[in-house]
Each structure stands twice: as C-alpha cells, then as structure tokens.
Amino acid sequence: MKTILFPVLIAAASLLAGCAPRTGSQTPRGSTPDIEARVAALLQAMTLEEKVGQMVQVTLDVLTEGKDSLSSYEPVVLDQEQLDRAFVTYQIGSVLNTANNRARDVHEWNRMITRIQEAALAGSRLNIPVLYGLDMIHGASYVDGATFFPQQIGLAATWNPSLAEIAGEITAYETRAAGVAWTFSPVLDLGVDPRWPRQWETFGEDPYLAAIFGQHLVRGLEGPSNDLSDKYRIASCLKHFLGYSQTLSGKDRTPAWIPENKLREYHLPPFAAGIEAGAMTVMLNSGEINGLPVHADSYLITDLLKGELGFTGMVLTDWQDIEYLHSRHRIAGSRKEAVRLSVNAGVDMSMVPYHFEFADHLIELVREGAVPMQRIDDAVTRILRVKHLIGLFDTPYTLAADYPEFASARFAEAAFKTASESITLLKNQASVLPLPKDAHILVGGPAANLMRPLNGGWSYSWQGELVDEFAGDHHTVYEAIRELSDHPSRVVLYEGVRFEGTGDYREEAVDDLDRFRQLAGQSDYIVLAVGENSYCEFEGNTTDLALSRNQQELITLAAATGKPVILVLVQGRPRIIREVEPLVKGILNAYLPGNYGGEALAAILFGKVNPSGKLPFTYPRYPHSLEPYYIKHTEQLTVAGIPESTAFNPQFPFGFGLSYSGFELSDLQIDQDTYLPGDVITGSIQVRNLSDIPGKEVVQLYVSDHYASITPPVKRLRAFEKVHLQPGQTRRVGFEIPVNSLGFVNRDNARVVEEGLFTLSSGNLSVDFRVEKTKVIRSK
Ligand code: BGC
C-alpha cells in the first residue's frame, strides 16, 4: 500500500486559514532590490504626463486604419498617425485585445506587436516598453492554430490540478509565440450561481477547489519561480476582484449584496491564493457590491487587496469601467469625476479602451490637487515593476521562430488528456456505456456537428462565433464517434435541432423529425449532443435555466423510439434537465471541452477512456433551487411527501461523477480525537478499485462544524486527491488538514476557529473529533 500526501493542499489551506501573505522585508513581494532601484530612478525622471500615460490602456482597433476606433479595415494595418498619438502625444503604457474581435496567426501577431513595441520605444524619452495584454483564456485563444483546452469549469471538473498547470504552461508558450507576455487569466470568481453567464469561466462553486486550481494555473502561466522574464512564461491577471459572480439577478454586471463576512469567507480565498502564487496583476469586478461599484471602492482595492493581502502588483480596471461609473452606475456626475473616484480608490491602470480622455482628465485632476501625486507615483511604480518583472526592457517582444513546439502533437495530447479527465459521467443506467464499437449509432442534437459549442466564448473571438471557421480541422462529436467506430458507416448524423447562424446563441431550428424517427429506428443507440451554443458575458444572460424546449422535445421524441438514449451535455452552465433525465439511459457532462472535446467524448463513449471527472458545482434540479452545496441546515428541511418542498434536492450533487470502475472507500483514520488551533489533522483513508479495468477516483474530504456562533454550513470541502488505481488495487491516501482552516469569518469579520465537535467525512465514512479551544486566527 502506498501513502500519498497532499502537498499542494496544505499551502492553500493555510490561505483559507486567513494568513495574509507578507514578505517582512523592504523589497515589495515578488520584486527585487535591483528592479525597485530601476523603477525608482525612472519615476524620478518622469513628467506628470509620462506617468499618467503609463496608466492608460487602449484597444488595438484604436491604433489601426479603420473608419473609427471601434473597428479596423482588413487586412489590419497599423496607422502611423494613431501610433504617434498613442506613444508620442500620450505616452500610453498598455494595449489590449485583437482587431475586429478576430484571432490572428502568430506571424500577423508578431508583425503587429513588433511595430507597436518599436513605436512605443521610439516615442518614449525614457525607453519604456508597452505592455500588451490578451484574453488567452483556455489556451492562446486569439491565436489561430493554438492549442485549446477545456474552459476553466472543465479544468476544475478534472479535480486534477496538475492538468491546470500544464494547460497554463502551454498557453504561456503559445502566447509568447505570438509575441505577447500577459494574459487576463485566471478567473477566480466563484461559480456560485448557474444563471450567471460566466459560470463556465470559473473553477466552480467551492472556494478551496478554486484556490487550488487558481494557484496551479498561475504557476503554469508564470512558472514555478514566477520568473516572468522567462521567454516561455507570461504574466497572469487574477480577475475580477471581488464578488463579481454573485449578483442578485444572476445576470452579468447587476447589483450584488454580499455581507463582508461572506465576501471574505467564500469569494476572497481564491484571490488570496492567486496572490500567494505570485500573480502581479489583478483586474477589478465591473459590478457593484452593497451599492458601491468596486471600481470606486477604496476599502476593497486599497485596504483589502493592497493592504491586507499585501498585493504589490498593479490593479487594472475592466473594460470601460471608469467611464461606466458615470454613464451606468451613476455615482459620478461626469467622466472626469469618475476618473477621480477610481484612481483615488486605488486603480493603477485604466482599460479605457477607446480613447485617451482618461489621461487628459487625470492630468487636470492632479494639477487641481484632486488626485494626490503620491497616488500617481504608487500606480506608476506598480506598472513599471510589472514591466520590469516581465523583462520587457530587455526583451520587448518574442518571435514565433523561437517557439517550434507551437501547436505540436505533444500539446494536443495534453489538451485531449485534460478534456478526457474533465468529462463527467452523471448517469449510466444498466451500464449502457461504454457502447460497442460496432453499434449502429444515430448522433443528433445541435452540438453534434459543430466546434463552436465545444469551445464556448473566448475562442478566436469574444463570443466564439468564429470557431467553426478557425477550428474546422478538429473533430466534432459526430466526426470523432465515426472516427473511432469499427464501422464508420454505421454512425449516422441527423441533428433534429440545430443551432442557427453566427449570432445569438439562443437561435435554433428544428429539422424534419419524421426523418429523425426513421433513422432512430435503424440504430441501436441514440447519442444526443445537447446544451448551449457559445456566448460570453452579458450576451449569455438568461431568464430560463431549463434546457431549451426544442432540445427537450427532441430528447422526449428520441426516447419514445425505445432506443437507448445517451445525452452528451455541451454547456457552460448546468441547464435544467429534470423532466427528460428519467427518459435517458446515460448522461455525460462535457462542459466546454475545447477542440479535443469531440475526441475525448468518443473515447469515453466507446470505453477507450474511463471517465473520471466530478462536478465542480451543484447541478440544480429546479430553477428556484440554485444553492451551492455548502448550504445551511435550515436549507435542507423537508415537508414529508412533497418532494418539491425539499429545499436542497439537486439533480446531481457537487463532487459527483461516475466511472466505469467501481470504487470502495474504507478505514478513514485521523491521528487524534482532540486538537488545538494551530494543529494539523493528519489522517488517511483507503480506496480500492473493485473493477477489472484501471480507473481514477477523487477522494474528497469534507468537514462539518456541529455548532458555531454563526450558523455553520452543512459541510465544506477541506482536502481532495485524485488517485489512479489498477484493477483490484488498493491504496491508502494520506491527508493533512490544518485546524485553522476549519475556522470561519464571524459577525465581526474576524476569522475564528471555535471549540466544539466536528465531523470529517468522505463518502459514507465519517469520524468525529473535537477542537479544544476557541481562537481568533485573524482579527479584522
Ligand atoms: C471582461 C474581462 C476581459 C476584458 C478584456 C471584459 O469585458 O469582463 O474578463 O478580460 O473584457 O477583454
């Protein structure tokens, strides 16, 4: 028997225990004395205009020939006059995004980045390079030919953080091939509300899981020592600080009401973990919390992020968000007032992104004494620190020729493996899966033969509508099933319902359903790839979480043929399937698995890969029951005989996922039955593969605090490990859980661990222990 420890868990657990990262030395965390000296010298030499220029970020369309700053002519040509305006007149510090919202190949990127960098250096009296940033979200998503991984929700569903690290490493490599050294990733918002259209961009609903995955993705992007000048690594950006995901309406960028203890208990730990992992840039939440837009909230930005968490990197706004303080949020009477509010609150760089007006306003505000020079110096110091850390002063750009592994077979294999480990088997009645390789299969549903739904947003464009144009060489679900079948001619495509057009993700068309019935009659199995077409941000807002009516009717019709139906859910958030679930024999949740998702699905359908994904969120059964698993005890009361009254009765629980193997947990042990704050609970559990095939199981350890001074949640995930077991193999898995990580943020917003009885559980096993003393781990 082998003992495995949980090395990564301990570090994150200490974060959850509320230890704020500090260096204790004079040198800001993540920097060096040399860099600090160079930054200070530059700052000393800079004029106010030069300093303010560094704080400006514009979008690429502003710098190109085109009819306005919102779009560019194709082929894209950089406009010398605009370059001069940006880099000579305004001396701006940063550029983002692609032109015309469209992916480019590495050579086009290299040409553009080189020329922009040269223009910046030529325009800058002090040779300050420009910092270029792109949303490289599940791979180098704006680079034609790059390797696309599952979206973050799929990464989390692997419960294998090392895969997130590899995904980050490959994303960094391919981003550098394009000449860019900064990505706006990872998203560390908690996916607590399935209505929210950005749930797929998150690592799911659990703060601990999100913290661990965030740390690994940052490490993959930045490298284990955060040496951002390494030409194979890039800078990450933790977003969107803080509390973005939990709006009252479930719609993007609408008001949130989150008490501070909840903000600290659930939303903060992933960001604390990302900062601990060395991330040096943070993007803000575009929304408001308790009536105050985060972009104007000096408590969150300056006191909490820069002060308490000790963040020494730079804080970036989200798209146009300073302007929106005036035009949308209406807390600033003018755009200039909006600049004053946000810069004074602690914003370092403004993603303006369509003009240079921010600079004009800010210069005026400083001259008027409305924004202190000290604040400008702090912002510019942070920006220059990041530019130095990235090594831009020495290597202003990189070139594709130095990145021969771009789009290599090795990278594709990693993306395939990640997709394979993410896909989650939710139902397998009478072991309908895996399918025989000689079966006659009808493949239907709107996601059956498109690459767009497999990838989702942030894929070649913001909304993902160009995916089929760029990813045509990859295999759709249908193509991949056909490819792997022993008799490709027995695999037939007939969608029944189709996603239409390149725009609105909701558009659907219904085919001739008699033809569908006829083809079903000739098949042994029906595989239906259903779910959502791609969308991003507010364009994905929804008023109905149910799977679309057309798709539910198709499932009903397919089931009525009497042939076994297998649902493949291709979706960014869990669409409600309560009424059709009983009609089908098998269900696979694919999330948004990326360009290798079709192949991964086919491999699982035919048993070439044994599924091992687990839900990183609670899959809801009812549209009015959307609670994450860490409910309070009052949320699980039942009125006898009325199932709908059961407040917590999800379709599938958090952490759920089947395998073609069976596993058995036994002998859960811990080293003591009483502990003190500061102690570490050391324990182990045995897990056995009962099947005759190799398989992977995720050991999940939850802790429940029986009584607490504010109502305790029913349970919280405190440790996990994915283990690979050979047929019949048994392994003992070790774990360590710091007692301080079992604390909570109380009414005074202090983190406290309280004495009393606790239960540690995994599957059906549990063991009780006591904590002997109450201790404040971090007072506010
Ligand atoms: C999104 C960010 C993104 C930014 C830059 C915004 O609309 O909220 O997540 O990084 O645009 O493209």
Short mmCIF file of C-alpha atoms and ligand atoms in Angstrom, two decimals, residues 96 135 184 198 239-240 244 253 283 318-319 351 458 537, ligand 1:
data_model
loop_
_atom_site.label_atom_id
_atom_site.label_comp_id
_atom_site.label_asym_id
_atom_site.label_seq_id
_atom_site.Cartn_x
_atom_site.Cartn_y
_atom_site.Cartn_z
CA LEU A 96 -5.01 45.06 -25.33
CA ASP A 135 -7.56 37.26 -23.08
CA PHE A 184 -6.17 38.23 -18.44
CA ARG A 198 -19.76 33.47 -16.81
CA LYS A 239 -9.95 38.60 -12.14
CA HIS A 240 -12.45 40.01 -11.30
CA TYR A 244 -18.41 39.54 -9.30
CA ARG A 253 -22.84 43.15 -14.01
CA MET A 283 -8.50 43.07 -12.75
CA ASP A 318 -12.20 46.05 -16.57
CA TRP A 319 -13.43 47.23 -19.99
CA MET A 351 -8.71 49.80 -19.66
CA TRP A 458 -13.15 33.44 -25.71
CA GLU A 537 -20.64 37.88 -20.55
C1 BGC B 1 -14.21 41.12 -19.42
C2 BGC B 1 -12.83 40.71 -18.92
C3 BGC B 1 -11.83 40.78 -20.04
C4 BGC B 1 -11.84 42.16 -20.64
C5 BGC B 1 -10.81 42.38 -21.73
C6 BGC B 1 -14.18 42.39 -20.22
O1 BGC B 1 -15.39 42.62 -20.86
O2 BGC B 1 -15.08 41.24 -18.33
O3 BGC B 1 -12.90 39.43 -18.37
O4 BGC B 1 -10.56 40.40 -19.61
O5 BGC B 1 -13.13 42.42 -21.17
O6 BGC B 1 -11.17 41.77 -22.91
#
